[in-house]
Short mmCIF file of C-alpha atoms and ligand atoms in Angstrom, two decimals:
data_model
loop_
_atom_site.label_atom_id
_atom_site.label_comp_id
_atom_site.label_asym_id
_atom_site.label_seq_id
_atom_site.Cartn_x
_atom_site.Cartn_y
_atom_site.Cartn_z
CA UNK A 1 94.19 136.24 80.88
CA UNK A 2 90.61 136.19 81.49
CA UNK A 3 88.86 133.44 83.35
CA UNK A 4 85.17 132.38 82.33
CA UNK A 5 82.98 130.93 84.94
CA UNK A 6 79.78 128.80 84.68
CA UNK A 7 78.53 127.58 87.52
CA UNK A 8 78.79 127.05 91.14
CA UNK A 9 79.85 123.46 92.06
CA UNK A 10 78.45 121.31 95.03
CA UNK A 11 79.05 121.29 98.54
CA UNK A 12 82.22 119.37 99.31
CA UNK A 13 81.77 116.72 101.50
CA UNK A 14 85.04 117.08 103.05
CA UNK A 15 87.76 119.50 102.87
CA UNK A 16 91.30 118.76 103.30
CA UNK A 17 91.76 121.76 105.56
CA UNK A 18 89.45 121.04 108.02
CA UNK A 19 86.51 123.63 106.70
CA UNK A 20 83.10 122.17 106.61
CA UNK A 21 81.74 124.62 104.86
CA UNK A 22 83.75 124.88 101.70
CA UNK A 23 82.50 124.73 97.48
CA UNK A 24 83.68 123.70 94.51
CA UNK A 25 83.73 126.42 91.29
CA UNK A 26 83.39 124.27 88.41
CA UNK A 27 84.43 124.96 84.92
CA UNK A 28 86.57 127.55 85.23
CA UNK A 29 87.99 128.19 81.85
CA UNK A 30 90.91 129.98 80.30
CA UNK A 31 90.98 131.40 77.33
CA UNK A 32 93.38 129.47 76.08
CA UNK A 33 91.27 126.15 77.00
CA UNK A 34 92.42 124.86 79.77
CA UNK A 35 89.90 124.31 82.85
CA UNK A 36 90.42 123.98 86.43
CA UNK A 37 88.12 122.82 89.01
CA UNK A 38 88.59 125.55 92.23
CA UNK A 39 87.86 124.51 96.08
CA UNK A 40 86.82 128.07 98.11
CA UNK A 41 86.16 128.20 101.68
CA UNK A 42 83.24 130.21 103.27
CA UNK A 43 85.39 133.28 103.31
CA UNK A 44 85.34 133.35 99.05
CA UNK A 45 81.54 133.11 98.63
CA UNK A 46 81.32 136.40 98.17
CA UNK A 47 83.14 135.86 95.45
CA UNK A 48 81.54 133.25 94.23
CA UNK A 49 78.16 134.57 93.72
CA UNK A 50 79.89 137.24 92.05
CA UNK A 51 81.19 134.41 89.67
CA UNK A 52 77.57 132.91 89.13
CA UNK A 53 76.07 136.15 88.52
CA UNK A 54 79.02 137.26 85.71
CA UNK A 55 78.49 133.62 84.37
CA UNK A 56 79.99 133.24 80.93
CA UNK A 57 81.77 136.79 81.12
CA UNK A 58 85.26 137.66 81.69
CA UNK A 59 86.68 138.27 85.10
CA UNK A 60 88.79 141.17 85.50
CA UNK A 61 92.42 140.29 86.06
CA UNK A 62 91.96 142.48 89.03
CA UNK A 63 89.57 139.94 90.34
CA UNK A 64 92.01 137.28 90.08
CA UNK A 65 94.64 139.09 91.93
CA UNK A 66 92.62 140.32 94.22
CA UNK A 67 90.78 136.65 95.25
CA UNK A 68 94.33 134.94 95.23
CA UNK A 69 93.18 132.20 94.74
CA UNK A 70 93.76 131.61 90.78
CA UNK A 71 97.48 131.63 91.80
CA UNK A 72 97.60 128.37 94.31
CA UNK A 73 95.23 126.44 92.13
CA UNK A 74 97.55 126.99 89.14
CA UNK A 75 100.98 125.49 90.96
CA UNK A 76 101.84 123.07 89.24
CA UNK A 77 99.21 123.65 86.54
CA UNK A 78 102.03 123.60 83.42
CA UNK A 79 103.81 120.67 85.30
CA UNK A 80 100.55 118.56 85.64
CA UNK A 81 99.49 118.70 82.15
CA UNK A 82 102.85 118.08 80.66
CA UNK A 83 103.46 115.48 82.93
CA UNK A 84 100.24 113.66 82.00
CA UNK A 85 101.34 114.59 78.17
CA UNK A 86 103.99 112.84 78.37
CA UNK A 87 102.41 109.53 80.52
CA UNK A 88 99.67 109.19 77.52
CA UNK A 89 102.65 109.22 74.97
CA UNK A 90 104.37 106.46 76.80
CA UNK A 91 101.80 104.29 77.69
CA UNK A 92 100.66 104.41 73.78
CA UNK A 93 104.69 103.56 73.32
CA UNK A 94 104.67 100.58 75.87
CA UNK A 95 101.62 99.64 74.43
CA UNK A 96 102.97 99.10 70.88
CA UNK A 97 106.40 97.00 72.42
CA UNK A 98 104.24 95.07 74.76
CA UNK A 99 102.38 93.61 71.47
CA UNK A 100 105.20 92.95 69.52
CA UNK A 101 106.75 91.11 72.70
CA UNK A 102 103.81 88.80 73.44
CA UNK A 103 103.06 88.20 70.23
CA UNK A 104 106.47 87.08 69.45
CA UNK A 105 107.59 89.33 66.97
CA UNK A 106 109.81 90.83 68.46
CA UNK A 107 113.07 89.24 69.02
CA UNK A 108 115.51 88.59 72.29
CA UNK A 109 117.44 91.50 71.96
CA UNK A 110 114.86 93.52 73.16
CA UNK A 111 114.54 92.27 76.65
CA UNK A 112 118.14 92.17 78.86
CA UNK A 113 119.01 91.08 82.61
CA UNK A 114 120.32 93.96 84.80
CA UNK A 115 122.82 93.29 87.22
CA UNK A 116 120.41 92.30 90.12
CA UNK A 117 118.49 89.07 86.99
CA UNK A 118 115.71 92.07 86.92
CA UNK A 119 114.46 92.57 83.76
CA UNK A 120 114.66 95.65 81.36
CA UNK A 121 113.64 96.05 78.03
CA UNK A 122 113.68 98.72 75.13
CA UNK A 123 110.20 99.95 76.62
CA UNK A 124 111.98 100.84 79.49
CA UNK A 125 114.73 103.03 78.05
CA UNK A 126 112.70 104.41 75.42
CA UNK A 127 110.27 105.71 77.71
CA UNK A 128 112.52 107.19 79.77
CA UNK A 129 113.77 108.96 76.42
CA UNK A 130 110.10 110.23 76.06
CA UNK A 131 109.38 111.49 79.43
CA UNK A 132 112.80 113.69 79.54
CA UNK A 133 112.40 114.80 76.11
CA UNK A 134 108.93 115.73 76.72
CA UNK A 135 109.76 117.56 80.42
CA UNK A 136 112.81 119.53 78.72
CA UNK A 137 110.88 120.70 75.72
CA UNK A 138 107.64 121.54 76.82
CA UNK A 139 108.99 123.24 80.18
CA UNK A 140 111.83 124.25 79.50
CA UNK A 141 115.37 122.80 79.60
CA UNK A 142 117.58 124.52 82.34
CA UNK A 143 114.49 124.12 85.12
CA UNK A 144 114.71 120.19 84.75
CA UNK A 145 116.01 117.86 86.94
CA UNK A 146 115.10 113.78 86.54
CA UNK A 147 115.44 111.38 89.03
CA UNK A 148 114.73 108.18 87.07
CA UNK A 149 115.65 104.16 87.24
CA UNK A 150 117.32 103.57 84.35
CA UNK A 151 120.98 104.48 82.56
CA UNK A 152 122.81 103.92 79.80
CA UNK A 153 125.73 101.25 80.38
CA UNK A 154 124.47 98.62 78.90
CA UNK A 155 122.71 100.38 76.00
CA UNK A 156 126.11 102.11 75.54
CA UNK A 157 128.08 98.27 75.26
CA UNK A 158 129.49 97.69 71.81
CA UNK A 159 127.56 94.44 71.44
CA UNK A 160 124.42 96.52 72.00
CA UNK A 161 124.01 97.58 68.87
CA UNK A 162 121.01 95.77 67.73
CA UNK A 163 119.13 97.30 70.63
CA UNK A 164 120.26 100.52 70.46
CA UNK A 165 118.65 100.72 67.02
CA UNK A 166 115.38 99.30 68.90
CA UNK A 167 115.36 102.13 71.04
CA UNK A 168 116.01 105.01 68.82
CA UNK A 169 113.53 103.33 66.30
CA UNK A 170 110.46 102.91 68.95
CA UNK A 171 111.30 106.89 70.36
CA UNK A 172 111.29 108.24 66.76
CA UNK A 173 108.17 106.35 66.15
CA UNK A 174 106.47 107.63 69.51
CA UNK A 175 107.36 111.34 68.50
CA UNK A 176 105.85 111.16 65.44
CA UNK A 177 102.51 110.81 66.92
CA UNK A 178 103.43 114.00 69.38
CA UNK A 179 100.87 116.26 67.55
CA UNK A 180 98.15 113.80 68.68
CA UNK A 181 99.17 114.54 72.46
CA UNK A 182 99.48 118.67 71.52
CA UNK A 183 102.97 118.49 71.37
CA UNK A 184 105.07 119.82 68.37
CA UNK A 185 107.42 116.95 67.43
CA UNK A 186 111.05 117.55 66.58
CA UNK A 187 111.99 119.23 63.05
CA UNK A 188 113.67 115.90 62.27
CA UNK A 189 114.34 112.48 63.89
CA UNK A 190 116.83 112.31 67.09
CA UNK A 191 119.35 110.26 66.53
CA UNK A 192 121.42 108.02 68.47
CA UNK A 193 123.86 110.11 70.42
CA UNK A 194 121.14 112.70 71.28
CA UNK A 195 118.77 109.74 72.63
CA UNK A 196 121.85 108.55 74.86
CA UNK A 197 122.37 112.05 76.46
CA UNK A 198 118.57 112.53 76.80
CA UNK A 199 118.55 109.06 78.81
CA UNK A 200 121.42 110.19 80.68
CA UNK A 201 120.60 113.01 81.85
CA UNK A 202 118.16 111.66 83.91
CA UNK A 203 120.53 111.50 86.64
CA UNK A 204 119.29 113.82 89.17
CA UNK A 205 120.05 112.44 92.93
CA UNK A 206 116.86 113.86 94.37
CA UNK A 207 117.50 115.26 98.32
CA UNK A 208 115.85 117.41 100.84
CA UNK A 209 115.64 120.41 98.40
CA UNK A 210 114.71 122.10 95.07
CA UNK A 211 112.53 120.77 92.38
CA UNK A 212 113.30 117.19 90.64
CA UNK A 213 110.95 114.51 89.03
CA UNK A 214 110.69 111.01 89.40
CA UNK A 215 110.38 108.65 86.73
CA UNK A 216 109.85 105.05 87.07
CA UNK A 217 109.81 104.32 83.16
CA UNK A 218 108.20 100.91 83.23
CA UNK A 219 107.39 99.54 86.91
CA UNK A 220 106.86 95.82 86.83
CA UNK A 221 108.67 95.57 84.01
CA UNK A 222 108.74 91.56 84.87
CA UNK A 223 104.70 92.00 84.53
CA UNK A 224 105.35 93.77 81.45
CA UNK A 225 107.35 91.11 79.79
CA UNK A 226 104.78 88.57 80.67
CA UNK A 227 101.87 90.54 79.23
CA UNK A 228 100.57 91.32 82.34
CA UNK A 229 100.29 94.37 84.70
CA UNK A 230 102.66 97.53 84.46
CA UNK A 231 102.62 101.11 85.14
CA UNK A 232 104.55 104.31 83.83
CA UNK A 233 105.13 106.42 86.94
CA UNK A 234 106.18 110.34 87.10
CA UNK A 235 106.10 112.62 90.43
CA UNK A 236 107.21 115.97 90.90
CA UNK A 237 108.80 116.36 94.58
CA UNK A 238 109.70 119.66 95.89
CA UNK A 239 111.94 120.45 98.83
CA UNK A 240 111.19 116.78 99.92
CA UNK A 241 106.96 116.75 99.34
CA UNK A 242 105.43 114.75 96.65
CA UNK A 243 103.67 117.48 94.27
CA UNK A 244 102.24 115.96 91.93
CA UNK A 245 101.54 112.09 90.66
CA UNK A 246 101.27 110.76 87.21
CA UNK A 247 100.60 106.80 86.96
CA UNK A 248 99.92 105.34 83.87
CA UNK A 249 98.45 102.00 83.74
CA UNK A 250 98.02 100.52 80.09
CA UNK A 251 96.52 97.58 80.93
CA UNK A 252 94.47 98.26 84.30
CA UNK A 253 91.09 96.02 83.32
CA UNK A 254 87.90 97.41 83.12
CA UNK A 255 85.96 95.16 85.42
CA UNK A 256 88.36 95.03 88.81
CA UNK A 257 87.67 91.44 88.98
CA UNK A 258 90.06 90.83 86.00
CA UNK A 259 92.82 92.24 87.51
CA UNK A 260 93.75 89.20 89.10
CA UNK A 261 93.60 87.23 85.84
CA UNK A 262 97.46 87.69 85.74
CA UNK A 263 99.48 86.44 82.20
CA UNK A 264 95.91 85.26 81.14
CA UNK A 265 94.32 88.31 81.11
CA UNK A 266 95.85 89.84 77.91
CA UNK A 267 94.52 86.55 75.91
CA UNK A 268 91.02 86.78 77.69
CA UNK A 269 90.91 90.27 77.17
CA UNK A 270 91.57 90.28 72.87
CA UNK A 271 89.50 87.95 72.83
CA UNK A 272 86.70 89.57 74.34
CA UNK A 273 87.25 93.34 72.69
CA UNK A 274 89.40 93.39 69.70
CA UNK A 275 91.74 96.20 69.37
CA UNK A 276 89.48 97.49 66.70
CA UNK A 277 86.67 97.99 68.95
CA UNK A 278 84.98 101.39 69.19
CA UNK A 279 84.46 100.45 73.25
CA UNK A 280 87.31 101.02 75.18
CA UNK A 281 88.34 98.09 77.17
CA UNK A 282 91.35 98.91 79.15
CA UNK A 283 94.16 101.24 80.32
CA UNK A 284 93.73 104.60 82.71
CA UNK A 285 96.10 107.54 83.77
CA UNK A 286 95.86 108.55 87.60
CA UNK A 287 96.90 111.78 88.78
CA UNK A 288 96.81 114.05 91.98
CA UNK A 289 97.94 117.53 93.16
CA UNK A 290 99.03 117.44 96.46
CA UNK A 291 96.55 119.37 98.84
CA UNK A 292 94.00 119.43 96.15
CA UNK A 293 91.74 116.60 97.83
CA UNK A 294 91.22 115.27 94.45
CA UNK A 295 92.41 112.26 92.37
CA UNK A 296 91.40 112.06 88.81
CA UNK A 297 90.85 109.44 85.79
CA UNK A 298 91.90 109.38 82.18
CA UNK A 299 91.04 107.19 80.03
CA UNK A 300 94.43 106.58 77.64
CA UNK A 301 94.07 107.85 74.57
CA UNK A 302 92.61 106.00 71.42
CA UNK A 303 95.37 105.53 68.64
CA UNK A 304 94.66 107.88 65.82
CA UNK A 305 92.34 110.51 68.28
CA UNK A 306 93.31 113.73 69.39
CA UNK A 307 94.38 114.37 73.27
CA UNK A 308 92.61 117.06 74.88
CA UNK A 309 93.72 118.65 78.38
CA UNK A 310 92.00 118.20 80.56
CA UNK A 311 89.23 116.73 79.20
CA UNK A 312 87.46 113.24 79.42
CA UNK A 313 89.10 113.50 83.78
CA UNK A 314 86.91 111.69 86.21
CA UNK A 315 87.75 111.61 90.27
CA UNK A 316 88.44 108.67 91.80
CA UNK A 317 87.99 108.40 95.48
CA UNK A 318 88.87 105.42 97.87
CA UNK A 319 86.73 102.50 98.79
CA UNK A 320 84.49 103.70 101.61
CA UNK A 321 84.63 99.33 103.07
CA UNK A 322 86.08 99.61 106.37
CA UNK A 323 85.06 95.64 107.55
CA UNK A 324 88.31 93.43 106.86
CA UNK A 325 86.38 90.90 106.17
CA UNK A 326 85.49 92.61 103.06
CA UNK A 327 88.59 94.03 102.08
CA UNK A 328 90.50 93.25 99.58
CA UNK A 329 94.26 93.52 100.30
CA UNK A 330 96.98 93.70 97.29
CA UNK A 331 100.57 93.02 96.95
CA UNK A 332 103.29 92.28 94.62
CA UNK A 333 103.56 88.74 92.40
CA UNK A 334 106.99 88.12 93.37
CA UNK A 335 107.89 86.73 96.85
CA UNK A 336 111.13 87.48 96.19
CA UNK A 337 109.84 91.27 96.37
CA UNK A 338 107.41 90.68 99.66
CA UNK A 339 107.00 88.56 102.12
CA UNK A 340 103.44 86.43 101.10
CA UNK A 341 104.02 84.23 104.48
CA UNK A 342 104.63 87.55 106.41
CA UNK A 343 101.31 89.21 105.28
CA UNK A 344 99.51 86.08 105.15
CA UNK A 345 99.64 86.00 108.99
CA UNK A 346 98.74 89.71 109.60
CA UNK A 347 95.69 89.12 107.25
CA UNK A 348 94.63 86.28 109.45
CA UNK A 349 95.13 88.17 112.56
CA UNK A 350 93.38 91.23 111.34
CA UNK A 351 90.26 89.24 109.81
CA UNK A 352 91.00 90.01 106.09
CA UNK A 353 89.46 87.09 104.62
CA UNK A 354 89.62 87.20 100.93
CA UNK A 355 92.84 85.71 99.15
CA UNK A 356 95.15 88.59 98.54
CA UNK A 357 95.18 90.15 94.95
CA UNK A 358 98.69 90.18 93.85
CA UNK A 359 99.36 92.46 90.80
CA UNK A 360 102.82 93.60 89.38
CA UNK A 361 103.54 97.04 89.59
CA UNK A 362 102.19 100.30 90.99
CA UNK A 363 98.72 99.52 89.67
CA UNK A 364 98.39 98.01 93.21
CA UNK A 365 98.41 101.85 94.26
CA UNK A 366 96.00 102.47 91.60
CA UNK A 367 93.95 99.96 92.86
CA UNK A 368 93.13 101.69 96.07
CA UNK A 369 93.07 104.98 94.80
CA UNK A 370 90.47 103.73 92.27
CA UNK A 371 88.39 102.13 95.24
CA UNK A 372 88.99 98.50 93.59
CA UNK A 373 90.94 97.31 96.73
CA UNK A 374 91.43 98.72 100.33
CA UNK A 375 95.02 97.68 101.60
CA UNK A 376 98.21 97.67 99.68
CA UNK A 377 101.35 95.81 101.89
CA UNK A 378 105.04 95.54 100.74
CA UNK A 379 107.26 93.92 103.27
CA UNK A 380 110.72 93.45 101.57
CA UNK A 381 113.71 91.27 102.80
CA UNK A 382 115.79 93.10 105.35
CA UNK A 383 118.37 95.10 103.62
CA UNK A 384 116.18 96.10 100.54
CA UNK A 385 116.32 99.45 100.09
CA UNK A 386 113.04 100.69 98.49
CA UNK A 387 113.60 103.48 95.63
CA UNK A 388 111.70 106.66 95.60
CA UNK A 389 110.65 106.09 91.90
CA UNK A 390 108.74 102.98 93.07
CA UNK A 391 106.17 104.88 95.39
CA UNK A 392 106.37 108.60 94.83
CA UNK A 393 103.16 109.21 92.62
CA UNK A 394 101.38 106.16 94.06
CA UNK A 395 101.66 107.29 97.62
CA UNK A 396 100.53 110.95 96.32
CA UNK A 397 97.14 109.99 94.37
CA UNK A 398 96.31 107.06 96.81
CA UNK A 399 96.51 110.27 99.73
CA UNK A 400 94.44 112.56 97.49
CA UNK A 401 92.01 110.27 96.46
CA UNK A 402 91.36 110.00 100.29
CA UNK A 403 93.58 107.20 101.78
CA UNK A 404 96.55 106.43 103.97
CA UNK A 405 100.04 105.23 102.98
CA UNK A 406 102.83 104.97 105.74
CA UNK A 407 105.69 102.62 106.25
CA UNK A 408 104.94 100.03 109.03
CA UNK A 409 105.54 102.49 112.26
CA UNK A 410 102.45 104.58 110.97
CA UNK A 411 105.36 107.67 109.71
CA UNK A 412 104.73 108.99 106.29
CA UNK A 413 107.60 108.26 103.78
CA UNK A 414 110.14 110.53 103.65
CA UNK A 415 111.38 111.37 99.87
CA UNK A 416 113.32 113.78 101.18
CA UNK A 417 117.01 111.63 101.18
CA UNK A 418 117.98 110.87 98.06
CA UNK A 419 117.07 108.11 95.74
CA UNK A 420 116.07 105.43 98.46
CA UNK A 421 113.34 105.82 101.23
CA UNK A 422 115.91 105.89 104.05
CA UNK A 423 114.67 105.60 107.24
CA UNK A 424 111.81 102.89 106.31
CA UNK A 425 110.41 101.59 109.24
CA UNK A 426 110.14 97.82 108.36
CA UNK A 427 107.67 98.35 105.23
CA UNK A 428 104.78 100.05 103.32
CA UNK A 429 101.10 100.16 104.18
CA UNK A 430 98.40 101.89 102.13
CA UNK A 431 95.02 101.71 103.04
CA UNK A 432 91.95 103.27 101.77
CA UNK A 433 91.06 104.68 105.46
CA UNK A 434 92.19 105.00 108.84
CA UNK A 435 90.24 102.11 110.86
CA UNK A 436 92.15 99.65 108.33
CA UNK A 437 95.09 101.42 108.58
CA UNK A 438 95.50 101.26 112.64
CA UNK A 439 94.49 97.81 112.32
CA UNK A 440 96.85 96.37 110.02
CA UNK A 441 99.74 99.03 111.85
CA UNK A 442 98.84 96.98 115.22
CA UNK A 443 98.89 94.21 113.59
CA UNK A 444 102.53 94.37 112.27
CA UNK A 445 103.84 94.98 115.83
CA UNK A 446 102.36 92.33 117.22
CA UNK A 447 103.65 89.54 114.71
CA UNK A 448 106.52 91.23 113.83
CA UNK A 449 108.81 89.75 116.58
CA UNK A 450 108.12 86.50 115.55
CA UNK A 451 108.74 86.85 111.64
CA UNK A 452 111.60 86.21 110.18
CA UNK A 453 111.98 89.43 108.25
N1 PPS B 1 114.56 92.69 96.22
C1 PPS B 1 113.64 93.01 95.86
N2 PPS B 1 112.84 93.74 96.77
C2 PPS B 1 111.36 94.53 96.42
N3 PPS B 1 111.26 95.34 95.57
C3 PPS B 1 112.02 94.78 94.59
C4 PPS B 1 113.36 93.98 94.99
N4 PPS B 1 114.17 93.93 93.36
C5 PPS B 1 113.36 94.73 93.07
N5 PPS B 1 112.21 95.41 94.09
C6 PPS B 1 111.28 96.73 93.26
O1 PPS B 1 110.13 95.97 92.73
C7 PPS B 1 109.55 96.75 91.70
C8 PPS B 1 108.61 95.63 91.45
O2 PPS B 1 107.26 95.82 92.23
P1 PPS B 1 106.10 94.64 91.99
O3 PPS B 1 105.21 95.47 93.38
O4 PPS B 1 105.64 95.38 90.80
O5 PPS B 1 106.62 93.19 92.38
S1 PPS B 1 106.40 91.85 91.77
O6 PPS B 1 106.90 92.11 90.27
O7 PPS B 1 104.63 92.36 91.54
O8 PPS B 1 106.38 90.98 92.57
C9 PPS B 1 110.70 96.66 91.04
O9 PPS B 1 110.39 97.98 90.08
P2 PPS B 1 110.89 97.75 88.44
O10 PPS B 1 112.27 97.22 88.25
O11 PPS B 1 110.36 99.05 87.75
O12 PPS B 1 109.92 96.64 87.75
C10 PPS B 1 111.84 96.64 91.51
O13 PPS B 1 112.05 98.16 91.77
MG1 MG B 2 109.78 99.96 89.73
MG1 MG B 3 111.28 100.31 86.07
MG1 MG B 4 113.50 97.88 87.09
#
């Protein structure tokens, strides 16, 4: 493997490991055409200048070994690449399904109700099939273990043949597009039993050891069926720690103010910018790798365009606002999912003055990571156990973008205990910075006793 370097980057303002004299080495380009950015501390600066001098000429493999850095920076790089490709493909699938749902060309069989009355749609199962297929196909069948939200019980029922047919058609239509994302499509269309097997293969139960993926195929399904915000969330966990997060937000608006338009949003946007417009109006995929100190955002791949990894990514970081009066806090839309009255009390005691931004799905995590909001709080009813797929991708992306995510006791969320965030203290608090976070944690303690939660 040869590496080429074209420029020495800027001094980093912040360095996760505590170094204050670190640099970014930009544009290290592998022969295969994939790029990465490395963070180098003072002790590596000799190599940086060496790279700078040999600009555009190959670095010998021995140099790479000596640096010992490329191994680090390349850890999980294949997983990240195919995780992002899978989420990009899934977003494109979801957009098609949501368009048919809200234009009423979709029929009732595309949405079902689960035992807990929450909705599940053709898109939830189809995305789970696509991501499961992609990861197995591109990263090797034997290594893949996936924890995911959906199972095939409803789909396999005798009276669900129309639903199953719709899933098979949606999955194959999406796979037909695989070459646009740099992935070979299957030689022939996948059959019904194959698709059921691919979906049900995502039956890992997580835990403290080993490597597994965590997938929420459509997070905020309620928002999805209402033509509003939703997300596709994929994370990689190893030995109980989230290592990668990828969050697709197909309806994330170009202007943050439009986040609060809720279901009216879709109609407004389609009037302002018709889908044929050359200017892309909405949608992004965010991703981050543990310990990199960076989170990235890509636009969604436009229909008919080719996806080239990792081009067009832009770094995102959290807001610098730490004055509660200027901060925006977000929370779930549904009162059943988080107590609006408890967070209203907290907001008042902390001095958050703006109206809460109620948004479906992990788009709330995306809003914090992009710097469009400063606080996210969720306080579910007593007895509700938060699932790992509802948080893993969002947590790592906020952390790498410079923010903080803990439970209401100030402890990190524990992804090592299986399907649930066992031991979660009261609720989840995500903030752009430590000042706001400390104020909220303090306020929770002060008002918890008098709450009805
Ligand atoms: N009772 C209860 N309390 C708390 N949380 C619950 C509850 N029931 C479900 N869920 C999970 O909430 C996920 C959706 O969260 P949101 O933040 O999008 O909520 S909201 O729709 O905006 O109200 C939702 O994710 P999806 O099922 O992927 O949409 C659920 O996993
Ligand atoms: Mg969810
Ligand atoms: Mg879901
Ligand atoms: Mg669900």
